[in-house]
Short mmCIF file of N, CA and C in Angstrom, two decimals:
data_model
loop_
_atom_site.label_atom_id
_atom_site.label_comp_id
_atom_site.label_asym_id
_atom_site.label_seq_id
_atom_site.Cartn_x
_atom_site.Cartn_y
_atom_site.Cartn_z
N MET C 1 87.33 78.96 96.81
CA MET C 1 87.69 78.12 95.68
C MET C 1 87.07 76.74 95.85
N SER C 2 86.60 76.19 94.75
CA SER C 2 86.15 74.80 94.77
C SER C 2 86.68 74.10 93.53
N TRP C 3 87.06 72.84 93.71
CA TRP C 3 87.61 72.05 92.62
C TRP C 3 86.63 70.96 92.22
N ALA C 4 86.61 70.66 90.95
CA ALA C 4 85.88 69.50 90.42
C ALA C 4 86.89 68.71 89.59
N ILE C 5 87.04 67.42 89.90
CA ILE C 5 88.10 66.63 89.26
C ILE C 5 87.58 65.24 88.92
N ALA C 6 87.85 64.80 87.69
CA ALA C 6 87.67 63.40 87.32
C ALA C 6 88.99 62.71 87.69
N ASN C 7 89.03 62.17 88.89
CA ASN C 7 90.30 61.79 89.52
C ASN C 7 91.15 60.81 88.72
N MET C 8 90.54 59.84 88.07
CA MET C 8 91.31 58.85 87.31
C MET C 8 92.11 59.53 86.20
N TRP C 9 91.56 60.59 85.63
CA TRP C 9 92.19 61.29 84.51
C TRP C 9 93.13 62.40 84.97
N GLU C 10 93.23 62.60 86.26
CA GLU C 10 94.17 63.58 86.84
C GLU C 10 95.50 62.92 87.21
N GLU C 11 95.56 61.61 87.20
CA GLU C 11 96.77 60.89 87.60
C GLU C 11 97.88 61.08 86.57
N GLU C 12 99.12 60.90 87.01
CA GLU C 12 100.27 61.11 86.13
C GLU C 12 100.25 60.20 84.91
N ARG C 13 99.81 58.96 85.09
CA ARG C 13 99.78 58.05 83.94
C ARG C 13 98.79 58.54 82.88
N ALA C 14 97.69 59.16 83.31
CA ALA C 14 96.73 59.74 82.37
C ALA C 14 97.36 60.91 81.62
N LYS C 15 98.13 61.71 82.31
CA LYS C 15 98.80 62.85 81.68
C LYS C 15 99.85 62.38 80.67
N ASP C 16 100.54 61.28 80.99
CA ASP C 16 101.50 60.70 80.05
C ASP C 16 100.80 60.23 78.78
N ILE C 17 99.63 59.61 78.93
CA ILE C 17 98.87 59.15 77.76
C ILE C 17 98.42 60.34 76.91
N ALA C 18 97.98 61.41 77.57
CA ALA C 18 97.60 62.63 76.84
C ALA C 18 98.76 63.16 76.02
N ARG C 19 99.96 63.15 76.59
CA ARG C 19 101.16 63.60 75.87
C ARG C 19 101.42 62.71 74.66
N ASP C 20 101.33 61.40 74.86
CA ASP C 20 101.56 60.46 73.76
C ASP C 20 100.59 60.72 72.61
N ILE C 21 99.32 60.89 72.93
CA ILE C 21 98.30 61.09 71.89
C ILE C 21 98.55 62.39 71.13
N ALA C 22 98.89 63.45 71.84
CA ALA C 22 99.13 64.74 71.20
C ALA C 22 100.34 64.71 70.27
N ASN C 23 101.26 63.79 70.54
CA ASN C 23 102.47 63.69 69.71
C ASN C 23 102.30 62.80 68.49
N ILE C 24 101.11 62.22 68.31
CA ILE C 24 100.83 61.41 67.13
C ILE C 24 100.27 62.34 66.04
N PRO C 25 100.95 62.47 64.92
CA PRO C 25 100.48 63.41 63.89
C PRO C 25 99.26 62.89 63.14
N GLY C 26 98.47 63.82 62.62
CA GLY C 26 97.40 63.49 61.70
C GLY C 26 96.17 62.85 62.30
N ILE C 27 95.88 63.11 63.59
CA ILE C 27 94.67 62.55 64.18
C ILE C 27 93.67 63.67 64.46
N TYR C 28 92.41 63.33 64.40
CA TYR C 28 91.35 64.29 64.65
C TYR C 28 91.08 64.39 66.15
N CYS C 29 90.46 65.51 66.54
CA CYS C 29 90.22 65.79 67.95
C CYS C 29 89.22 64.82 68.58
N GLY C 30 88.18 64.42 67.85
CA GLY C 30 87.19 63.50 68.41
C GLY C 30 87.80 62.18 68.80
N PRO C 31 88.49 61.49 67.88
CA PRO C 31 89.18 60.26 68.27
C PRO C 31 90.20 60.46 69.39
N ALA C 32 90.92 61.59 69.38
CA ALA C 32 91.90 61.84 70.45
C ALA C 32 91.21 61.90 71.81
N ALA C 33 90.05 62.56 71.87
CA ALA C 33 89.31 62.64 73.13
C ALA C 33 88.85 61.26 73.58
N ILE C 34 88.29 60.49 72.66
CA ILE C 34 87.75 59.18 73.01
C ILE C 34 88.87 58.22 73.42
N VAL C 35 89.95 58.20 72.67
CA VAL C 35 91.04 57.27 72.98
C VAL C 35 91.68 57.61 74.31
N TRP C 36 91.79 58.89 74.65
CA TRP C 36 92.35 59.24 75.96
C TRP C 36 91.45 58.73 77.08
N ILE C 37 90.17 58.97 76.95
CA ILE C 37 89.22 58.49 77.96
C ILE C 37 89.30 56.97 78.08
N ALA C 38 89.27 56.29 76.94
CA ALA C 38 89.27 54.83 76.93
C ALA C 38 90.59 54.25 77.45
N ALA C 39 91.71 54.86 77.07
CA ALA C 39 93.01 54.35 77.50
C ALA C 39 93.15 54.40 79.02
N VAL C 40 92.75 55.52 79.61
CA VAL C 40 92.84 55.66 81.07
C VAL C 40 91.88 54.69 81.75
N TRP C 41 90.66 54.59 81.24
CA TRP C 41 89.66 53.69 81.81
C TRP C 41 90.14 52.23 81.74
N ASN C 42 90.57 51.80 80.56
CA ASN C 42 90.99 50.42 80.38
C ASN C 42 92.22 50.09 81.22
N LEU C 43 93.16 51.02 81.33
CA LEU C 43 94.34 50.82 82.17
C LEU C 43 93.92 50.61 83.62
N ASP C 44 92.99 51.43 84.09
CA ASP C 44 92.51 51.31 85.47
C ASP C 44 91.83 49.96 85.70
N LYS C 45 91.18 49.43 84.67
CA LYS C 45 90.47 48.15 84.79
C LYS C 45 91.39 46.96 84.52
N GLY C 46 92.67 47.21 84.26
CA GLY C 46 93.62 46.13 84.03
C GLY C 46 93.51 45.49 82.66
N LYS C 47 92.91 46.20 81.70
CA LYS C 47 92.72 45.64 80.36
C LYS C 47 93.82 46.14 79.42
N THR C 48 94.30 45.25 78.57
CA THR C 48 95.28 45.63 77.56
C THR C 48 94.61 46.50 76.51
N TYR C 49 95.22 47.62 76.19
CA TYR C 49 94.64 48.56 75.23
C TYR C 49 95.78 49.31 74.55
N ASP C 50 96.07 48.98 73.33
CA ASP C 50 97.17 49.57 72.58
C ASP C 50 96.70 50.88 71.93
N TYR C 51 96.60 51.92 72.72
CA TYR C 51 95.99 53.16 72.25
C TYR C 51 96.78 53.82 71.13
N LYS C 52 98.10 53.69 71.13
CA LYS C 52 98.90 54.34 70.08
C LYS C 52 98.61 53.74 68.71
N ASN C 53 98.55 52.43 68.63
CA ASN C 53 98.28 51.80 67.34
C ASN C 53 96.80 51.89 66.96
N ARG C 54 95.92 51.84 67.94
CA ARG C 54 94.50 51.93 67.62
C ARG C 54 94.15 53.29 67.02
N ILE C 55 94.65 54.35 67.60
CA ILE C 55 94.27 55.68 67.11
C ILE C 55 94.87 55.97 65.73
N ARG C 56 95.95 55.30 65.38
CA ARG C 56 96.55 55.45 64.05
C ARG C 56 95.79 54.66 62.97
N ASP C 57 94.95 53.72 63.39
CA ASP C 57 94.24 52.83 62.47
C ASP C 57 93.05 53.57 61.86
N LYS C 58 93.16 53.91 60.57
CA LYS C 58 92.11 54.67 59.91
C LYS C 58 90.85 53.85 59.64
N ASN C 59 90.93 52.53 59.79
CA ASN C 59 89.71 51.71 59.72
C ASN C 59 88.89 51.88 60.99
N LEU C 60 89.58 52.01 62.13
CA LEU C 60 88.89 52.23 63.40
C LEU C 60 88.49 53.70 63.56
N PHE C 61 89.38 54.61 63.13
CA PHE C 61 89.16 56.05 63.32
C PHE C 61 89.38 56.78 61.99
N PRO C 62 88.43 56.64 61.05
CA PRO C 62 88.61 57.34 59.77
C PRO C 62 88.60 58.85 59.96
N ASP C 63 89.30 59.54 59.08
CA ASP C 63 89.36 60.99 59.14
C ASP C 63 87.99 61.59 58.87
N GLY C 64 87.78 62.77 59.42
CA GLY C 64 86.55 63.50 59.16
C GLY C 64 85.81 63.88 60.43
N PRO C 65 84.91 64.84 60.31
CA PRO C 65 84.15 65.29 61.48
C PRO C 65 83.12 64.26 61.89
N ARG C 66 82.70 64.36 63.14
CA ARG C 66 81.68 63.44 63.66
C ARG C 66 80.87 64.14 64.74
N ALA C 67 79.72 63.60 65.04
CA ALA C 67 78.82 64.20 66.02
C ALA C 67 78.97 63.53 67.37
N PHE C 68 78.32 64.11 68.39
CA PHE C 68 78.32 63.52 69.73
C PHE C 68 77.65 62.15 69.73
N LYS C 69 76.34 62.14 69.42
CA LYS C 69 75.56 60.92 69.59
C LYS C 69 74.87 60.45 68.32
N SER C 70 74.47 61.36 67.47
CA SER C 70 73.87 60.98 66.20
C SER C 70 74.38 61.95 65.16
N ASN C 71 74.32 61.59 63.94
CA ASN C 71 74.86 62.45 62.90
C ASN C 71 73.87 63.47 62.40
N SER C 72 72.75 63.60 63.08
CA SER C 72 71.75 64.57 62.66
C SER C 72 71.90 65.91 63.36
N ASP C 73 72.83 66.00 64.36
CA ASP C 73 72.92 67.26 65.10
C ASP C 73 73.93 68.24 64.51
N LEU C 74 74.60 67.87 63.44
CA LEU C 74 75.52 68.78 62.77
C LEU C 74 75.35 68.68 61.26
N PRO C 75 75.26 69.79 60.58
CA PRO C 75 75.13 69.73 59.12
C PRO C 75 76.43 69.28 58.47
N GLY C 76 76.29 68.60 57.34
CA GLY C 76 77.46 68.24 56.55
C GLY C 76 78.22 67.03 57.04
N ILE C 77 77.69 66.30 58.01
CA ILE C 77 78.37 65.12 58.52
C ILE C 77 77.75 63.88 57.88
N SER C 78 78.60 63.03 57.34
CA SER C 78 78.13 61.82 56.68
C SER C 78 77.40 60.92 57.66
N VAL C 79 76.31 60.33 57.22
CA VAL C 79 75.57 59.41 58.08
C VAL C 79 76.37 58.13 58.32
N TYR C 80 77.45 57.94 57.57
CA TYR C 80 78.25 56.73 57.72
C TYR C 80 79.38 56.90 58.73
N GLN C 81 79.59 58.10 59.22
CA GLN C 81 80.64 58.36 60.19
C GLN C 81 80.15 58.03 61.59
N SER C 82 80.87 57.20 62.31
CA SER C 82 80.45 56.81 63.66
C SER C 82 80.46 58.02 64.58
N SER C 83 79.48 58.11 65.46
CA SER C 83 79.44 59.19 66.44
C SER C 83 80.46 58.92 67.55
N LEU C 84 80.77 59.97 68.31
CA LEU C 84 81.68 59.80 69.44
C LEU C 84 81.11 58.81 70.46
N ASN C 85 79.81 58.82 70.64
CA ASN C 85 79.19 57.90 71.58
C ASN C 85 79.41 56.45 71.14
N GLU C 86 79.21 56.17 69.87
CA GLU C 86 79.41 54.81 69.36
C GLU C 86 80.86 54.37 69.52
N ILE C 87 81.79 55.28 69.24
CA ILE C 87 83.21 54.95 69.36
C ILE C 87 83.60 54.72 70.82
N LEU C 88 83.10 55.56 71.74
CA LEU C 88 83.40 55.38 73.15
C LEU C 88 82.91 54.02 73.65
N LYS C 89 81.71 53.64 73.26
CA LYS C 89 81.19 52.34 73.67
C LYS C 89 82.06 51.21 73.11
N ARG C 90 82.44 51.33 71.86
CA ARG C 90 83.30 50.31 71.25
C ARG C 90 84.65 50.20 71.96
N GLU C 91 85.27 51.34 72.26
CA GLU C 91 86.62 51.35 72.83
C GLU C 91 86.65 50.95 74.31
N THR C 92 85.51 50.93 74.96
CA THR C 92 85.46 50.53 76.38
C THR C 92 84.59 49.29 76.60
N ASP C 93 84.37 48.53 75.55
CA ASP C 93 83.54 47.31 75.64
C ASP C 93 82.18 47.61 76.27
N ASP C 94 81.58 48.71 75.85
CA ASP C 94 80.25 49.14 76.32
C ASP C 94 80.20 49.51 77.79
N GLU C 95 81.35 49.76 78.39
CA GLU C 95 81.36 50.14 79.81
C GLU C 95 81.12 51.64 80.01
N LEU C 96 81.40 52.44 78.99
CA LEU C 96 81.19 53.89 79.06
C LEU C 96 80.40 54.34 77.83
N HIS C 97 79.61 55.40 78.03
CA HIS C 97 78.92 56.06 76.92
C HIS C 97 78.76 57.53 77.26
N LEU C 98 78.18 58.31 76.35
CA LEU C 98 77.96 59.73 76.59
C LEU C 98 76.55 59.97 77.10
N SER C 99 76.41 60.97 77.94
CA SER C 99 75.11 61.32 78.52
C SER C 99 74.12 61.71 77.44
N ASP C 100 72.85 61.48 77.72
CA ASP C 100 71.79 61.96 76.82
C ASP C 100 71.67 63.47 76.91
N ASP C 101 71.89 64.01 78.10
CA ASP C 101 71.77 65.44 78.32
C ASP C 101 73.01 66.17 77.82
N SER C 102 72.81 67.38 77.35
CA SER C 102 73.91 68.26 76.97
C SER C 102 74.00 69.39 78.00
N TYR C 103 75.20 69.86 78.25
CA TYR C 103 75.44 70.93 79.22
C TYR C 103 76.14 72.08 78.50
N TYR C 104 75.69 73.28 78.79
CA TYR C 104 76.19 74.46 78.09
C TYR C 104 76.88 75.45 79.03
N ARG C 105 76.29 75.70 80.18
CA ARG C 105 76.78 76.76 81.07
C ARG C 105 78.00 76.31 81.84
N TYR C 106 78.96 77.22 82.00
CA TYR C 106 80.21 76.90 82.69
C TYR C 106 79.96 76.32 84.08
N GLY C 107 79.09 76.98 84.84
CA GLY C 107 78.81 76.52 86.20
C GLY C 107 78.19 75.13 86.23
N THR C 108 77.30 74.84 85.31
CA THR C 108 76.67 73.51 85.24
C THR C 108 77.70 72.44 84.90
N ILE C 109 78.59 72.74 83.98
CA ILE C 109 79.63 71.79 83.60
C ILE C 109 80.53 71.49 84.79
N HIS C 110 80.92 72.52 85.52
CA HIS C 110 81.73 72.34 86.74
C HIS C 110 80.98 71.46 87.74
N ASP C 111 79.70 71.72 87.95
CA ASP C 111 78.91 70.96 88.92
C ASP C 111 78.77 69.50 88.51
N GLU C 112 78.58 69.23 87.22
CA GLU C 112 78.47 67.86 86.72
C GLU C 112 79.78 67.10 86.93
N LEU C 113 80.88 67.76 86.65
CA LEU C 113 82.19 67.14 86.87
C LEU C 113 82.40 66.82 88.34
N GLU C 114 82.04 67.76 89.20
CA GLU C 114 82.20 67.57 90.64
C GLU C 114 81.31 66.45 91.17
N ALA C 115 80.10 66.36 90.68
CA ALA C 115 79.13 65.38 91.19
C ALA C 115 79.43 63.95 90.75
N HIS C 116 80.04 63.79 89.57
CA HIS C 116 80.13 62.44 89.00
C HIS C 116 81.54 61.89 88.84
N ASP C 117 82.58 62.71 89.02
CA ASP C 117 83.96 62.22 88.95
C ASP C 117 84.25 61.55 87.60
N MET C 118 83.62 62.04 86.53
CA MET C 118 83.83 61.51 85.19
C MET C 118 84.07 62.68 84.24
N PRO C 119 84.93 62.50 83.23
CA PRO C 119 85.24 63.61 82.33
C PRO C 119 84.05 64.03 81.48
N ILE C 120 84.17 65.20 80.90
CA ILE C 120 83.12 65.78 80.06
C ILE C 120 83.76 66.21 78.75
N ILE C 121 83.16 65.80 77.64
CA ILE C 121 83.65 66.22 76.32
C ILE C 121 82.93 67.51 75.93
N ILE C 122 83.71 68.54 75.65
CA ILE C 122 83.18 69.85 75.27
C ILE C 122 83.39 70.05 73.77
N ARG C 123 82.36 70.56 73.11
CA ARG C 123 82.43 70.87 71.68
C ARG C 123 82.48 72.39 71.55
N MET C 124 83.46 72.90 70.80
CA MET C 124 83.64 74.35 70.68
C MET C 124 84.17 74.69 69.29
N MET C 125 84.16 75.96 68.97
CA MET C 125 84.77 76.39 67.72
C MET C 125 86.28 76.24 67.82
N SER C 126 86.89 75.88 66.70
CA SER C 126 88.34 75.73 66.66
C SER C 126 88.91 76.85 65.80
N GLY C 127 89.39 77.89 66.45
CA GLY C 127 89.95 79.02 65.71
C GLY C 127 88.89 79.74 64.91
N GLY C 128 89.04 79.78 63.59
CA GLY C 128 88.09 80.45 62.72
C GLY C 128 86.94 79.56 62.32
N PHE C 129 85.94 80.16 61.69
CA PHE C 129 84.73 79.44 61.28
C PHE C 129 85.06 78.27 60.35
N LEU C 130 86.00 78.49 59.44
CA LEU C 130 86.33 77.45 58.46
C LEU C 130 87.05 76.26 59.09
N ASP C 131 87.59 76.44 60.29
CA ASP C 131 88.28 75.34 60.97
C ASP C 131 87.29 74.34 61.56
N GLY C 132 86.03 74.71 61.67
CA GLY C 132 85.01 73.79 62.18
C GLY C 132 85.02 73.67 63.69
N LEU C 133 84.42 72.58 64.17
CA LEU C 133 84.28 72.36 65.60
C LEU C 133 85.43 71.52 66.13
N HIS C 134 85.73 71.74 67.40
CA HIS C 134 86.84 71.06 68.06
C HIS C 134 86.32 70.42 69.34
N TYR C 135 86.79 69.20 69.64
CA TYR C 135 86.40 68.50 70.86
C TYR C 135 87.58 68.43 71.82
N VAL C 136 87.32 68.74 73.08
CA VAL C 136 88.31 68.59 74.14
C VAL C 136 87.67 67.82 75.29
N THR C 137 88.50 67.22 76.14
CA THR C 137 87.99 66.46 77.27
C THR C 137 88.33 67.18 78.57
N LEU C 138 87.32 67.69 79.22
CA LEU C 138 87.49 68.37 80.51
C LEU C 138 87.68 67.32 81.61
N TYR C 139 88.78 67.46 82.37
CA TYR C 139 89.02 66.53 83.47
C TYR C 139 89.14 67.24 84.82
N LYS C 140 89.22 68.58 84.79
CA LYS C 140 89.36 69.32 86.05
C LYS C 140 88.89 70.76 85.84
N SER C 141 88.27 71.34 86.86
CA SER C 141 87.93 72.76 86.81
C SER C 141 88.00 73.35 88.21
N GLU C 142 88.26 74.64 88.25
CA GLU C 142 88.37 75.36 89.52
C GLU C 142 87.42 76.55 89.47
N LYS C 143 86.60 76.66 90.50
CA LYS C 143 85.65 77.78 90.58
C LYS C 143 86.08 78.73 91.69
N ASP C 144 86.16 80.00 91.36
CA ASP C 144 86.50 81.06 92.30
C ASP C 144 85.22 81.82 92.62
N ARG C 145 84.71 81.60 93.82
CA ARG C 145 83.47 82.26 94.24
C ARG C 145 83.79 83.66 94.77
N ARG C 146 83.17 84.67 94.16
CA ARG C 146 83.44 86.05 94.55
C ARG C 146 82.14 86.71 95.00
N ILE C 147 82.25 87.65 95.93
CA ILE C 147 81.06 88.25 96.54
C ILE C 147 80.48 89.36 95.67
N VAL C 148 81.28 90.30 95.25
CA VAL C 148 80.77 91.46 94.52
C VAL C 148 80.76 91.23 93.01
N ARG C 149 81.77 90.59 92.50
CA ARG C 149 81.88 90.35 91.06
C ARG C 149 81.40 88.94 90.72
N PRO C 150 81.16 88.66 89.42
CA PRO C 150 80.73 87.30 89.04
C PRO C 150 81.79 86.26 89.40
N ASP C 151 81.33 85.08 89.73
CA ASP C 151 82.26 83.97 89.97
C ASP C 151 83.08 83.72 88.70
N ARG C 152 84.29 83.20 88.92
CA ARG C 152 85.15 82.85 87.79
C ARG C 152 85.38 81.34 87.78
N ILE C 153 85.75 80.84 86.60
CA ILE C 153 86.02 79.41 86.48
C ILE C 153 87.22 79.22 85.56
N GLN C 154 88.01 78.19 85.87
CA GLN C 154 89.16 77.85 85.04
C GLN C 154 89.07 76.37 84.70
N PHE C 155 89.16 76.05 83.41
CA PHE C 155 89.02 74.68 82.94
C PHE C 155 90.38 74.09 82.57
N TYR C 156 90.52 72.80 82.83
CA TYR C 156 91.71 72.03 82.45
C TYR C 156 91.24 70.91 81.53
N TRP C 157 91.79 70.86 80.30
CA TRP C 157 91.31 69.83 79.40
C TRP C 157 92.44 69.18 78.61
N GLN C 158 92.08 68.02 78.05
CA GLN C 158 92.95 67.27 77.14
C GLN C 158 92.47 67.52 75.73
N ASP C 159 93.43 67.61 74.79
CA ASP C 159 93.05 67.67 73.38
C ASP C 159 94.18 67.07 72.55
N ASN C 160 94.08 67.15 71.24
CA ASN C 160 95.07 66.52 70.38
C ASN C 160 96.24 67.45 70.05
N GLY C 161 96.45 68.46 70.85
CA GLY C 161 97.60 69.33 70.69
C GLY C 161 97.28 70.73 70.23
N VAL C 162 96.04 70.99 69.81
CA VAL C 162 95.67 72.32 69.31
C VAL C 162 95.89 73.38 70.38
N TYR C 163 95.40 73.13 71.60
CA TYR C 163 95.56 74.09 72.69
C TYR C 163 96.85 73.84 73.46
N GLY C 164 97.20 72.58 73.65
CA GLY C 164 98.37 72.27 74.46
C GLY C 164 99.66 72.87 73.95
N LYS C 165 99.78 72.97 72.62
CA LYS C 165 101.00 73.53 72.04
C LYS C 165 101.19 74.98 72.44
N ARG C 166 100.10 75.66 72.79
CA ARG C 166 100.20 77.06 73.20
C ARG C 166 100.41 77.19 74.70
N ASN C 167 100.42 76.08 75.42
CA ASN C 167 100.43 76.16 76.87
C ASN C 167 101.73 75.68 77.49
N GLY C 168 102.71 75.25 76.68
CA GLY C 168 103.96 74.77 77.22
C GLY C 168 103.78 73.44 77.95
N GLY C 169 104.88 72.83 78.31
CA GLY C 169 104.80 71.58 79.05
C GLY C 169 104.20 70.45 78.23
N ASN C 170 103.19 69.82 78.76
CA ASN C 170 102.54 68.68 78.12
C ASN C 170 101.68 69.16 76.95
N PRO C 171 101.96 68.75 75.72
CA PRO C 171 101.19 69.25 74.58
C PRO C 171 99.77 68.71 74.51
N GLY C 172 99.44 67.71 75.31
CA GLY C 172 98.10 67.14 75.30
C GLY C 172 97.18 67.72 76.36
N LEU C 173 97.69 68.62 77.18
CA LEU C 173 96.89 69.20 78.27
C LEU C 173 96.91 70.72 78.17
N TYR C 174 95.82 71.34 78.61
CA TYR C 174 95.71 72.79 78.51
C TYR C 174 94.96 73.34 79.71
N LYS C 175 95.50 74.42 80.27
CA LYS C 175 94.81 75.15 81.34
C LYS C 175 94.24 76.42 80.73
N ASP C 176 92.92 76.50 80.69
CA ASP C 176 92.22 77.62 80.09
C ASP C 176 92.37 78.87 80.96
N PRO C 177 92.42 80.06 80.39
CA PRO C 177 92.41 81.27 81.23
C PRO C 177 91.11 81.36 82.03
N TRP C 178 91.13 82.15 83.09
CA TRP C 178 89.92 82.34 83.90
C TRP C 178 88.81 82.93 83.04
N ARG C 179 87.60 82.42 83.24
CA ARG C 179 86.41 82.93 82.55
C ARG C 179 85.40 83.36 83.59
N ASN C 180 84.69 84.47 83.35
CA ASN C 180 83.58 84.85 84.21
C ASN C 180 82.39 83.94 83.93
N ILE C 181 81.76 83.45 84.99
CA ILE C 181 80.60 82.59 84.80
C ILE C 181 79.43 83.44 84.32
N GLY C 182 79.02 84.39 85.10
CA GLY C 182 77.99 85.35 84.67
C GLY C 182 76.78 84.74 83.98
N LEU C 183 76.02 85.58 83.27
CA LEU C 183 74.81 85.14 82.58
C LEU C 183 75.11 84.54 81.21
N THR C 184 76.24 84.92 80.64
CA THR C 184 76.55 84.47 79.28
C THR C 184 77.65 83.41 79.24
N GLY C 185 78.06 82.92 80.38
CA GLY C 185 79.16 81.95 80.44
C GLY C 185 78.73 80.58 79.99
N SER C 186 78.90 80.29 78.70
CA SER C 186 78.47 78.98 78.19
C SER C 186 79.26 78.61 76.94
N PHE C 187 79.28 77.30 76.66
CA PHE C 187 79.82 76.78 75.41
C PHE C 187 78.64 76.61 74.45
N LYS C 188 78.64 77.36 73.39
CA LYS C 188 77.50 77.42 72.47
C LYS C 188 77.14 76.05 71.89
N PHE C 189 78.12 75.20 71.65
CA PHE C 189 77.87 73.92 71.01
C PHE C 189 77.76 72.76 72.00
N GLY C 190 77.78 73.06 73.28
CA GLY C 190 77.44 72.09 74.30
C GLY C 190 78.55 71.12 74.68
N SER C 191 78.21 70.30 75.66
CA SER C 191 79.13 69.27 76.16
C SER C 191 78.31 68.08 76.63
N LYS C 192 78.98 66.94 76.74
CA LYS C 192 78.33 65.74 77.23
C LYS C 192 79.26 65.03 78.21
N ARG C 193 78.67 64.54 79.29
CA ARG C 193 79.44 63.85 80.32
C ARG C 193 79.63 62.40 79.95
N VAL C 194 80.78 61.83 80.30
CA VAL C 194 81.02 60.41 80.16
C VAL C 194 80.28 59.70 81.29
N VAL C 195 79.56 58.64 80.95
CA VAL C 195 78.69 57.95 81.90
C VAL C 195 79.06 56.47 81.95
N LYS C 196 79.08 55.90 83.16
CA LYS C 196 79.27 54.45 83.29
C LYS C 196 77.98 53.76 82.88
N THR C 197 78.10 52.72 82.07
CA THR C 197 76.92 52.07 81.49
C THR C 197 76.04 51.41 82.54
N ASN C 198 76.62 50.78 83.54
CA ASN C 198 75.76 50.16 84.56
C ASN C 198 75.90 50.94 85.80
#
């Protein structure tokens, strides 16, 4: 077994913030992911950050879908909607941004998390096709190395309650079932790592 953990986001205070965010009705998954990352980061840096009121502010976080870094990577997204990267930079005073590279394979995502101790935002389908894309923040993963069969991986992520409500306990956190890494083990819509600006 090997673990990969973004340690700051594994702390109890981070889990409490995830619970608070999931209990706020009417928020989109992208802002929920960004505000959780920013709230934990700003708290660690000793900065005042009123995450509950900020995420409710529709001027700061208007409703609607948004892209990772530019609005050209998804059809049907308004060019006026801020990307997750722009929002993350704004909410952390330019101290954090999203990686230029995208990661798809389960094993690569685990390795990136292990190497950099920073969370990764994963983009995936949310239920049915009409539900659109959903963003979650990966903060921990466990890899089970097996000799004869494919390695397995288990992801732990934060979201705005879509998955957490099915997992009991904290509605803002979710432990994914074991997945085989294999040749096809990937998130089709990719993921991006949170990066320190300097």
